Every structure is written in C-alpha cells, then in structure tokens.
Amino acid sequence: MVTFLVRRFARMIFVLVVTTFGALVAVTEWGDPFKIIGDRMQTPEARAMLNETFGLDQPLVVRYLRFVGNLATGDLGIDFERRRPVFDQLAAAAPNTFRLALAALAIQVVFGVTLGIVAAWLHRSFTDMVITAAAIVITIVPLFVLGVVLRHTLSGVSVFGWEAFPLIPRSIGIETSWLQDLFLPAITLGVGALAYTVGLARGSMLEALGADYVRTARAKGLTERKIVFKHAARNAMIPVAELSAMQLGALMGGSVMIEAIFQYPGLGYLFVRSMNENNHPVMLAITLYSVAAFVVVLMLADVVTAWLDPRIRTGD
C-alpha cells in the first residue's frame, strides 16, 4: 500500500508541474497585459517599466521557478488589473464554486442513481424504455445549449412572488442571494451529467441483479424490494461513486462555460474575466487550483478504491 501511495503522489506532482508550466507558456503567448490599460494605449516606456516591475521581462524558466517558489509561501501574485492579491480573489470565488459543485453532484447522484435503479429493476418495461431514451436525449444535447435554453426560459421568473431565478444579464445595484445564483447553473450541470449516472447505475444494477448472491437471496425468500435496494444496489454503486469523485474533482475547479452563461460568481467566471483582461496571475492561479483539486480528488478516490479492492494496488 505504501508503494501504491508513493506512486500516486509522484504522479500527482508530475501532473501539477507539467500543467502549471504549460499554463505559464499559454498565458505568455496571450500577449502583453500592459499594452492597453483601461481604454488607453500605453507607451513603450510605460509597458517596459510595468513588465520589469512584475518580472515579465525575465526568461520563461526564471519566471516559472519564481512562481513555484512563491507557491511555497502561499503567494499567488498580484492582480494586474486591480493590484489586489490573487489569493483574496480565489478565496472569494472558490466557496461559490464548491457550493455549485456539491449542488450539481447532489442532483446528478440522487436522481441519476434512483432512475438507474428503477430502470434496472423494471428491465425491458415501458418505464425502462422511457428512462433510457430520456438519458440518451440528454446526452446528445450539448451542455451549453441546455444552459442557454434554461437562461432564456427561466431568467427573471418568479415563484409565488419570489424571484427564484434572477434576471440575466445582471442589473447593476440588484443584490441576489447565493441560493438564487445557484439554482440555474446547478440544475444545468446536474442534469447535464445525469445521463451518464443513469446509464452507469442501470448497467451496474443489471450486473448485480444477475450475481450469485442475489440468486441466493431470492432462494431464501427475501422480498424483491429488499433484494434490490439492500443487497444489489449497495454493490452496484461502487462505479457510480468513482464517477461522482471524478465529477466532483472537475466541478471544484470551476465550470467556465456554465458559470459564464449564468454570470455565476465562481472560479470559472473569474477565469473568463481574467482572460478578457489578459490577467496572467489570476489565470495561472485558477489553473493551478483547478488541476490540484481534480488530481487530489482522483488520488483520494484511487486510494479508497485500492483499499476496498487489494487487486488494484497490487496490479499497479
């Protein structure tokens, strides 16, 4: 088990190093961030001074080593646009993204697992056909199309006098609660990934229902409901748990497209604004956080899976 953990940790460090260096190269190719500040074109002298101040005149390798060294002290740099610490901006946006990830995952798991189990239980029935067909249709529809449709359909709609879905684009001076901000992007992300969970839960459940221990349970006279939900479902949920861990890791890094569509104040929307401003430090910090969140969650999922099934760690 120790060897397995060391290999997984080394793989995680390698991924972080390669990704952060690639991100630094990418934002460098994005262009000079000080060419235009506000609506004014900067003089070559002013641009040279700003590049020197922020160390952008240094070679790429030097800038990367300095970036890695600053990470050891928790320094993510200074925002080019507002001259604020990047860490403060991530600290404000990350909880919103984490809340969105949990809400979307809850929708995906609760409804996906329930529908998958029902479809497997009623295998080859009309209900199974409807659930399977709906899952296929949802899979075909691109996520951004679903987001745009929900935005145009529900934006500004009130429920019993309460504006459950705030108007988008946002109006200046109009304050909304975190729950109002959360509804539409969480529904979009949750429903978008629902089909995969339904298909995986249904397939795993069908496999479990054909296992020997289920036949034994039936031979003992247990009710079908008890067999399905107490015995088969428990074992069928292992692949769903692995998929959910990957989904959570990806969502914790921020969903750029969906957060931008709904102007949700998370890491994804912050990244889009940083791209428009050519704000290198913020883009780098969000990339690092997103990749780190994803690989850490995946590593934890691998560790738990290896602990449950020793064949995984011995075969690594």
mmCIF file of C-alpha atoms in Angstrom:
data_model
loop_
_atom_site.group_PDB
_atom_site.id
_atom_site.type_symbol
_atom_site.label_atom_id
_atom_site.label_comp_id
_atom_site.label_asym_id
_atom_site.label_seq_id
_atom_site.Cartn_x
_atom_site.Cartn_y
_atom_site.Cartn_z
ATOM 1 C CA MET A 1 0.000 0.000 0.000
ATOM 2 C CA VAL A 2 2.900 2.368 0.734
ATOM 3 C CA THR A 3 4.340 1.838 -2.755
ATOM 4 C CA PHE A 4 0.909 2.489 -4.256
ATOM 5 C CA LEU A 5 0.574 5.779 -2.343
ATOM 6 C CA VAL A 6 4.079 6.921 -3.314
ATOM 7 C CA ARG A 7 3.361 6.247 -6.996
ATOM 8 C CA ARG A 8 0.057 8.089 -6.882
ATOM 9 C CA PHE A 9 1.632 11.072 -5.098
ATOM 10 C CA ALA A 10 4.540 11.213 -7.571
ATOM 11 C CA ARG A 11 2.067 11.089 -10.451
ATOM 12 C CA MET A 12 0.100 13.963 -8.905
ATOM 13 C CA ILE A 13 3.237 16.125 -8.545
ATOM 14 C CA PHE A 14 4.237 15.381 -12.145
ATOM 15 C CA VAL A 15 0.816 16.419 -13.443
ATOM 16 C CA LEU A 16 0.923 19.668 -11.446
ATOM 17 C CA VAL A 17 4.413 20.560 -12.703
ATOM 18 C CA VAL A 18 3.580 19.891 -16.349
ATOM 19 C CA THR A 19 0.222 21.662 -16.173
ATOM 20 C CA THR A 20 1.466 24.802 -14.424
ATOM 21 C CA PHE A 21 4.412 25.143 -16.823
ATOM 22 C CA GLY A 22 2.088 24.679 -19.791
ATOM 23 C CA ALA A 23 -0.296 27.269 -18.337
ATOM 24 C CA LEU A 24 2.582 29.751 -17.942
ATOM 25 C CA VAL A 25 3.568 29.238 -21.564
ATOM 26 C CA ALA A 26 -0.053 29.685 -22.668
ATOM 27 C CA VAL A 27 -0.657 32.950 -20.796
ATOM 28 C CA THR A 28 2.693 34.283 -22.019
ATOM 29 C CA GLU A 29 1.548 33.709 -25.599
ATOM 30 C CA TRP A 30 -1.684 35.526 -24.769
ATOM 31 C CA GLY A 31 0.137 38.829 -25.307
ATOM 32 C CA ASP A 32 1.411 41.821 -23.388
ATOM 33 C CA PRO A 33 -1.010 42.502 -20.489
ATOM 34 C CA PHE A 34 0.113 46.141 -20.267
ATOM 35 C CA LYS A 35 -0.341 47.102 -23.902
ATOM 36 C CA ILE A 36 -3.739 48.614 -23.101
ATOM 37 C CA ILE A 37 -4.846 49.599 -19.601
ATOM 38 C CA GLY A 38 -8.453 50.667 -19.442
ATOM 39 C CA ASP A 39 -9.112 52.415 -22.761
ATOM 40 C CA ARG A 40 -5.636 53.872 -23.113
ATOM 41 C CA MET A 41 -2.766 52.551 -25.193
ATOM 42 C CA GLN A 42 0.398 52.559 -23.087
ATOM 43 C CA THR A 43 3.709 53.952 -24.294
ATOM 44 C CA PRO A 44 6.613 51.529 -24.858
ATOM 45 C CA GLU A 45 8.415 53.087 -21.869
ATOM 46 C CA ALA A 46 5.439 52.555 -19.542
ATOM 47 C CA ARG A 47 4.991 48.978 -20.737
ATOM 48 C CA ALA A 48 8.692 48.233 -20.210
ATOM 49 C CA MET A 49 8.525 49.645 -16.684
ATOM 50 C CA LEU A 50 5.450 47.582 -15.779
ATOM 51 C CA ASN A 51 6.935 44.410 -17.284
ATOM 52 C CA GLU A 52 10.074 44.948 -15.214
ATOM 53 C CA THR A 53 8.047 45.643 -12.069
ATOM 54 C CA PHE A 54 6.109 42.395 -12.377
ATOM 55 C CA GLY A 55 9.107 40.388 -13.628
ATOM 56 C CA LEU A 56 7.689 39.716 -17.090
ATOM 57 C CA ASP A 57 10.983 40.726 -18.685
ATOM 58 C CA GLN A 58 12.666 37.636 -17.205
ATOM 59 C CA PRO A 59 13.170 34.375 -19.160
ATOM 60 C CA LEU A 60 10.313 31.872 -19.035
ATOM 61 C CA VAL A 61 12.172 29.332 -16.900
ATOM 62 C CA VAL A 62 13.123 32.004 -14.353
ATOM 63 C CA ARG A 63 9.523 33.165 -14.097
ATOM 64 C CA TYR A 64 8.319 29.601 -13.605
ATOM 65 C CA LEU A 65 10.850 28.875 -10.864
ATOM 66 C CA ARG A 66 9.909 32.109 -9.143
ATOM 67 C CA PHE A 67 6.215 31.198 -9.424
ATOM 68 C CA VAL A 68 6.860 27.771 -7.862
ATOM 69 C CA GLY A 69 8.981 29.350 -5.127
ATOM 70 C CA ASN A 70 6.228 31.834 -4.276
ATOM 71 C CA LEU A 71 3.730 28.977 -4.040
ATOM 72 C CA ALA A 72 5.711 27.542 -1.156
ATOM 73 C CA THR A 73 4.905 30.698 0.835
ATOM 74 C CA GLY A 74 1.272 30.870 -0.334
ATOM 75 C CA ASP A 75 1.939 33.866 -2.578
ATOM 76 C CA LEU A 76 -0.136 33.657 -5.777
ATOM 77 C CA GLY A 77 0.935 37.063 -7.044
ATOM 78 C CA ILE A 78 -0.755 40.415 -7.592
ATOM 79 C CA ASP A 79 -3.683 41.037 -9.885
ATOM 80 C CA PHE A 80 -2.525 43.150 -12.864
ATOM 81 C CA GLU A 81 -5.883 44.864 -13.265
ATOM 82 C CA ARG A 82 -6.780 45.886 -9.697
ATOM 83 C CA ARG A 83 -3.449 45.405 -7.902
ATOM 84 C CA ARG A 84 -5.068 43.089 -5.361
ATOM 85 C CA PRO A 85 -3.606 39.811 -4.047
ATOM 86 C CA VAL A 86 -4.767 36.964 -6.268
ATOM 87 C CA PHE A 87 -5.265 34.787 -3.190
ATOM 88 C CA ASP A 88 -8.051 37.105 -1.983
ATOM 89 C CA GLN A 89 -9.935 36.738 -5.263
ATOM 90 C CA LEU A 90 -9.642 32.948 -5.205
ATOM 91 C CA ALA A 91 -10.734 32.888 -1.566
ATOM 92 C CA ALA A 92 -13.886 34.806 -2.540
ATOM 93 C CA ALA A 93 -14.752 32.732 -5.633
ATOM 94 C CA ALA A 94 -13.741 29.200 -4.551
ATOM 95 C CA PRO A 95 -16.516 28.717 -1.940
ATOM 96 C CA ASN A 96 -19.128 29.622 -4.564
ATOM 97 C CA THR A 97 -17.697 27.081 -6.998
ATOM 98 C CA PHE A 98 -17.510 24.427 -4.265
ATOM 99 C CA ARG A 99 -21.155 25.085 -3.371
ATOM 100 C CA LEU A 100 -22.130 24.781 -7.045
ATOM 101 C CA ALA A 101 -20.153 21.537 -7.403
ATOM 102 C CA LEU A 102 -21.882 19.932 -4.414
ATOM 103 C CA ALA A 103 -25.351 21.041 -5.562
ATOM 104 C CA ALA A 104 -24.815 19.761 -9.116
ATOM 105 C CA LEU A 105 -23.373 16.494 -7.829
ATOM 106 C CA ALA A 106 -26.330 16.021 -5.486
ATOM 107 C CA ILE A 107 -28.780 16.447 -8.379
ATOM 108 C CA GLN A 108 -26.757 14.090 -10.538
ATOM 109 C CA VAL A 109 -26.355 11.350 -7.938
ATOM 110 C CA VAL A 110 -29.795 11.431 -6.292
ATOM 111 C CA PHE A 111 -31.834 11.487 -9.497
ATOM 112 C CA GLY A 112 -29.348 9.508 -11.611
ATOM 113 C CA VAL A 113 -28.999 6.623 -9.157
ATOM 114 C CA THR A 114 -32.736 6.483 -8.453
ATOM 115 C CA LEU A 115 -33.671 6.420 -12.139
ATOM 116 C CA GLY A 116 -30.908 3.906 -12.918
ATOM 117 C CA ILE A 117 -32.063 1.525 -10.193
ATOM 118 C CA VAL A 118 -35.713 1.828 -11.248
ATOM 119 C CA ALA A 119 -34.790 1.208 -14.914
ATOM 120 C CA ALA A 120 -32.797 -1.915 -13.992
ATOM 121 C CA TRP A 121 -35.466 -3.175 -11.619
ATOM 122 C CA LEU A 122 -38.136 -2.786 -14.316
ATOM 123 C CA HIS A 123 -35.828 -4.074 -17.049
ATOM 124 C CA ARG A 124 -37.350 -4.124 -20.567
ATOM 125 C CA SER A 125 -40.538 -2.469 -19.359
ATOM 126 C CA PHE A 126 -42.054 0.752 -20.727
ATOM 127 C CA THR A 127 -40.607 2.668 -17.777
ATOM 128 C CA ASP A 128 -37.130 1.347 -18.578
ATOM 129 C CA MET A 129 -37.505 2.419 -22.210
ATOM 130 C CA VAL A 130 -38.627 5.942 -21.250
ATOM 131 C CA ILE A 131 -35.774 6.446 -18.763
ATOM 132 C CA THR A 132 -33.161 5.097 -21.181
ATOM 133 C CA ALA A 133 -34.462 7.179 -24.093
ATOM 134 C CA ALA A 134 -34.532 10.346 -21.965
ATOM 135 C CA ALA A 135 -30.946 9.711 -20.842
ATOM 136 C CA ILE A 136 -29.824 9.319 -24.458
ATOM 137 C CA VAL A 137 -31.552 12.562 -25.481
ATOM 138 C CA ILE A 138 -29.930 14.457 -22.600
ATOM 139 C CA THR A 139 -26.530 13.068 -23.614
ATOM 140 C CA ILE A 140 -26.962 14.319 -27.180
ATOM 141 C CA VAL A 141 -27.832 17.891 -26.140
ATOM 142 C CA PRO A 142 -24.618 19.951 -25.624
ATOM 143 C CA LEU A 143 -24.263 21.369 -22.128
ATOM 144 C CA PHE A 144 -24.012 24.984 -23.275
ATOM 145 C CA VAL A 145 -27.240 24.602 -25.278
ATOM 146 C CA LEU A 146 -29.032 23.371 -22.174
ATOM 147 C CA GLY A 147 -27.606 26.301 -20.213
ATOM 148 C CA VAL A 148 -28.676 28.879 -22.814
ATOM 149 C CA VAL A 149 -32.189 27.401 -23.017
ATOM 150 C CA LEU A 150 -32.627 27.483 -19.233
ATOM 151 C CA ARG A 151 -31.249 31.013 -19.083
ATOM 152 C CA HIS A 152 -33.665 32.350 -21.707
ATOM 153 C CA THR A 153 -36.613 30.351 -20.331
ATOM 154 C CA LEU A 154 -36.266 30.881 -16.571
ATOM 155 C CA SER A 155 -34.201 34.056 -16.220
ATOM 156 C CA GLY A 156 -36.213 36.594 -14.220
ATOM 157 C CA VAL A 157 -39.044 34.138 -13.459
ATOM 158 C CA SER A 158 -40.691 34.472 -10.037
ATOM 159 C CA VAL A 159 -42.216 31.648 -7.979
ATOM 160 C CA PHE A 160 -45.051 32.720 -5.643
ATOM 161 C CA GLY A 161 -43.771 36.283 -5.739
ATOM 162 C CA TRP A 162 -40.152 35.327 -5.034
ATOM 163 C CA GLU A 163 -37.645 35.870 -7.823
ATOM 164 C CA ALA A 164 -36.214 32.358 -7.727
ATOM 165 C CA PHE A 165 -34.271 32.856 -10.950
ATOM 166 C CA PRO A 166 -32.570 36.268 -11.141
ATOM 167 C CA LEU A 167 -32.573 38.273 -14.351
ATOM 168 C CA ILE A 168 -29.518 37.710 -16.565
ATOM 169 C CA PRO A 169 -27.606 39.816 -17.610
ATOM 170 C CA ARG A 170 -27.412 41.142 -14.065
ATOM 171 C CA SER A 171 -28.638 44.641 -13.360
ATOM 172 C CA ILE A 172 -26.261 46.970 -11.537
ATOM 173 C CA GLY A 173 -27.290 47.547 -7.933
ATOM 174 C CA ILE A 174 -29.589 44.495 -7.781
ATOM 175 C CA GLU A 175 -28.497 42.155 -4.981
ATOM 176 C CA THR A 176 -29.278 38.431 -5.144
ATOM 177 C CA SER A 177 -28.820 35.663 -2.578
ATOM 178 C CA TRP A 178 -26.424 32.758 -3.071
ATOM 179 C CA LEU A 179 -29.429 30.444 -3.451
ATOM 180 C CA GLN A 180 -30.831 32.482 -6.327
ATOM 181 C CA ASP A 181 -27.423 32.499 -8.016
ATOM 182 C CA LEU A 182 -27.081 28.747 -7.524
ATOM 183 C CA PHE A 183 -30.338 27.408 -8.941
ATOM 184 C CA LEU A 184 -29.878 27.595 -12.716
ATOM 185 C CA PRO A 185 -26.188 26.641 -13.033
ATOM 186 C CA ALA A 186 -26.637 23.757 -10.562
ATOM 187 C CA ILE A 187 -29.642 22.430 -12.493
ATOM 188 C CA THR A 188 -27.745 22.720 -15.781
ATOM 189 C CA LEU A 189 -24.630 20.916 -14.547
ATOM 190 C CA GLY A 190 -26.619 18.309 -12.616
ATOM 191 C CA VAL A 191 -28.985 17.450 -15.457
ATOM 192 C CA GLY A 192 -26.137 17.550 -17.994
ATOM 193 C CA ALA A 193 -24.268 14.788 -16.149
ATOM 194 C CA LEU A 194 -27.432 12.942 -15.130
ATOM 195 C CA ALA A 195 -27.498 10.713 -18.199
ATOM 196 C CA TYR A 196 -24.079 9.183 -17.528
ATOM 197 C CA THR A 197 -25.076 8.357 -13.963
ATOM 198 C CA VAL A 198 -28.351 6.797 -15.094
ATOM 199 C CA GLY A 199 -26.591 4.615 -17.658
ATOM 200 C CA LEU A 200 -23.833 3.563 -15.289
ATOM 201 C CA ALA A 201 -26.224 2.848 -12.396
ATOM 202 C CA ARG A 202 -28.541 0.869 -14.669
ATOM 203 C CA GLY A 203 -25.724 -1.245 -16.119
ATOM 204 C CA SER A 204 -24.124 -1.918 -12.730
ATOM 205 C CA MET A 205 -27.507 -2.757 -11.244
ATOM 206 C CA LEU A 206 -28.324 -5.234 -14.007
ATOM 207 C CA GLU A 207 -24.981 -6.924 -13.453
ATOM 208 C CA ALA A 208 -25.572 -7.074 -9.698
ATOM 209 C CA LEU A 209 -29.074 -8.497 -10.115
ATOM 210 C CA GLY A 210 -27.595 -11.399 -12.068
ATOM 211 C CA ALA A 211 -24.962 -12.211 -9.430
ATOM 212 C CA ASP A 212 -24.944 -15.406 -7.376
ATOM 213 C CA TYR A 213 -25.577 -13.669 -4.056
ATOM 214 C CA VAL A 214 -28.805 -12.193 -5.448
ATOM 215 C CA ARG A 215 -29.970 -15.647 -6.543
ATOM 216 C CA THR A 216 -29.169 -16.907 -3.068
ATOM 217 C CA ALA A 217 -31.162 -14.073 -1.503
ATOM 218 C CA ARG A 218 -34.143 -14.925 -3.713
ATOM 219 C CA ALA A 219 -33.836 -18.597 -2.764
ATOM 220 C CA LYS A 220 -34.045 -17.587 0.913
ATOM 221 C CA GLY A 221 -37.401 -15.942 0.217
ATOM 222 C CA LEU A 222 -36.400 -12.283 0.644
ATOM 223 C CA THR A 223 -38.723 -9.728 -0.931
ATOM 224 C CA GLU A 224 -37.729 -8.279 -4.289
ATOM 225 C CA ARG A 225 -37.649 -4.763 -2.862
ATOM 226 C CA LYS A 226 -35.196 -5.829 -0.145
ATOM 227 C CA ILE A 227 -33.030 -7.689 -2.648
ATOM 228 C CA VAL A 228 -32.860 -4.713 -4.999
ATOM 229 C CA PHE A 229 -32.287 -1.887 -2.556
ATOM 230 C CA LYS A 230 -30.400 -3.606 0.283
ATOM 231 C CA HIS A 231 -28.199 -6.143 -1.480
ATOM 232 C CA ALA A 232 -27.819 -5.364 -5.196
ATOM 233 C CA ALA A 233 -27.831 -1.551 -5.027
ATOM 234 C CA ARG A 234 -25.030 -1.413 -2.450
ATOM 235 C CA ASN A 235 -22.576 -3.267 -4.705
ATOM 236 C CA ALA A 236 -23.783 -1.586 -7.887
ATOM 237 C CA MET A 237 -22.963 1.876 -6.531
ATOM 238 C CA ILE A 238 -19.165 1.406 -6.491
ATOM 239 C CA PRO A 239 -18.705 2.526 -10.158
ATOM 240 C CA VAL A 240 -21.128 5.406 -9.546
ATOM 241 C CA ALA A 241 -19.053 6.518 -6.554
ATOM 242 C CA GLU A 242 -15.908 6.554 -8.712
ATOM 243 C CA LEU A 243 -17.659 8.593 -11.411
ATOM 244 C CA SER A 244 -19.003 11.001 -8.785
ATOM 245 C CA ALA A 245 -15.494 11.542 -7.401
ATOM 246 C CA MET A 246 -14.215 12.473 -10.867
ATOM 247 C CA GLN A 247 -17.184 14.774 -11.437
ATOM 248 C CA LEU A 248 -16.622 16.491 -8.096
ATOM 249 C CA GLY A 249 -12.932 16.999 -8.845
ATOM 250 C CA ALA A 250 -13.733 18.531 -12.221
ATOM 251 C CA LEU A 251 -16.533 20.748 -10.899
ATOM 252 C CA MET A 252 -14.452 22.024 -7.972
ATOM 253 C CA GLY A 253 -12.122 23.629 -10.500
ATOM 254 C CA GLY A 254 -14.977 25.697 -11.861
ATOM 255 C CA SER A 255 -17.187 25.220 -14.907
ATOM 256 C CA VAL A 256 -16.034 28.015 -17.210
ATOM 257 C CA MET A 257 -18.811 27.729 -19.771
ATOM 258 C CA ILE A 258 -21.784 27.379 -17.409
ATOM 259 C CA GLU A 259 -20.573 29.959 -14.892
ATOM 260 C CA ALA A 260 -20.032 32.426 -17.750
ATOM 261 C CA ILE A 261 -23.519 31.802 -19.185
ATOM 262 C CA PHE A 262 -25.197 32.484 -15.831
ATOM 263 C CA GLN A 263 -22.623 35.049 -14.602
ATOM 264 C CA TYR A 264 -22.149 32.911 -11.525
ATOM 265 C CA PRO A 265 -19.508 34.403 -9.194
ATOM 266 C CA GLY A 266 -17.241 31.359 -9.132
ATOM 267 C CA LEU A 267 -13.801 30.410 -10.393
ATOM 268 C CA GLY A 268 -14.988 29.706 -13.930
ATOM 269 C CA TYR A 269 -16.491 33.169 -14.384
ATOM 270 C CA LEU A 270 -13.438 34.729 -12.733
ATOM 271 C CA PHE A 271 -11.247 32.902 -15.248
ATOM 272 C CA VAL A 272 -13.287 34.250 -18.179
ATOM 273 C CA ARG A 273 -12.978 37.808 -16.874
ATOM 274 C CA SER A 274 -9.245 37.306 -16.367
ATOM 275 C CA MET A 275 -8.888 36.135 -19.964
ATOM 276 C CA ASN A 276 -10.678 39.252 -21.205
ATOM 277 C CA GLU A 277 -8.338 41.403 -19.100
ATOM 278 C CA ASN A 278 -5.243 39.354 -20.035
ATOM 279 C CA ASN A 279 -4.619 38.986 -16.314
ATOM 280 C CA HIS A 280 -1.798 36.442 -16.125
ATOM 281 C CA PRO A 281 -1.544 35.854 -12.336
ATOM 282 C CA VAL A 282 -5.260 35.185 -11.898
ATOM 283 C CA MET A 283 -5.358 32.818 -14.881
ATOM 284 C CA LEU A 284 -2.338 30.906 -13.569
ATOM 285 C CA ALA A 285 -3.722 30.663 -10.044
ATOM 286 C CA ILE A 286 -7.122 29.359 -11.191
ATOM 287 C CA THR A 287 -5.449 26.808 -13.482
ATOM 288 C CA LEU A 288 -3.266 25.586 -10.627
ATOM 289 C CA TYR A 289 -6.209 25.352 -8.234
ATOM 290 C CA SER A 290 -8.412 23.540 -10.773
ATOM 291 C CA VAL A 291 -5.801 20.939 -11.652
ATOM 292 C CA ALA A 292 -4.816 20.455 -8.000
ATOM 293 C CA ALA A 293 -8.444 19.957 -6.942
ATOM 294 C CA PHE A 294 -9.014 17.438 -9.723
ATOM 295 C CA VAL A 295 -5.887 15.316 -9.161
ATOM 296 C CA VAL A 296 -6.244 15.358 -5.364
ATOM 297 C CA VAL A 297 -9.834 14.119 -5.531
ATOM 298 C CA LEU A 298 -8.841 11.463 -8.067
ATOM 299 C CA MET A 299 -5.951 10.341 -5.874
ATOM 300 C CA LEU A 300 -8.253 10.039 -2.862
ATOM 301 C CA ALA A 301 -10.721 8.047 -4.965
ATOM 302 C CA ASP A 302 -7.895 5.736 -6.099
ATOM 303 C CA VAL A 303 -6.769 5.233 -2.506
ATOM 304 C CA VAL A 304 -10.279 4.364 -1.317
ATOM 305 C CA THR A 305 -10.827 2.014 -4.261
ATOM 306 C CA ALA A 306 -7.455 0.322 -3.679
ATOM 307 C CA TRP A 307 -8.294 -0.103 -0.010
ATOM 308 C CA LEU A 308 -11.602 -1.763 -0.927
ATOM 309 C CA ASP A 309 -10.058 -3.938 -3.654
ATOM 310 C CA PRO A 310 -6.437 -5.064 -2.992
ATOM 311 C CA ARG A 311 -6.108 -6.277 -6.583
ATOM 312 C CA ILE A 312 -5.906 -2.666 -7.778
ATOM 313 C CA ARG A 313 -2.877 -1.713 -5.693
ATOM 314 C CA THR A 314 -1.023 -4.972 -6.313
ATOM 315 C CA GLY A 315 -1.532 -4.675 -10.048
ATOM 316 C CA ASP A 316 -0.363 -1.045 -10.250
#
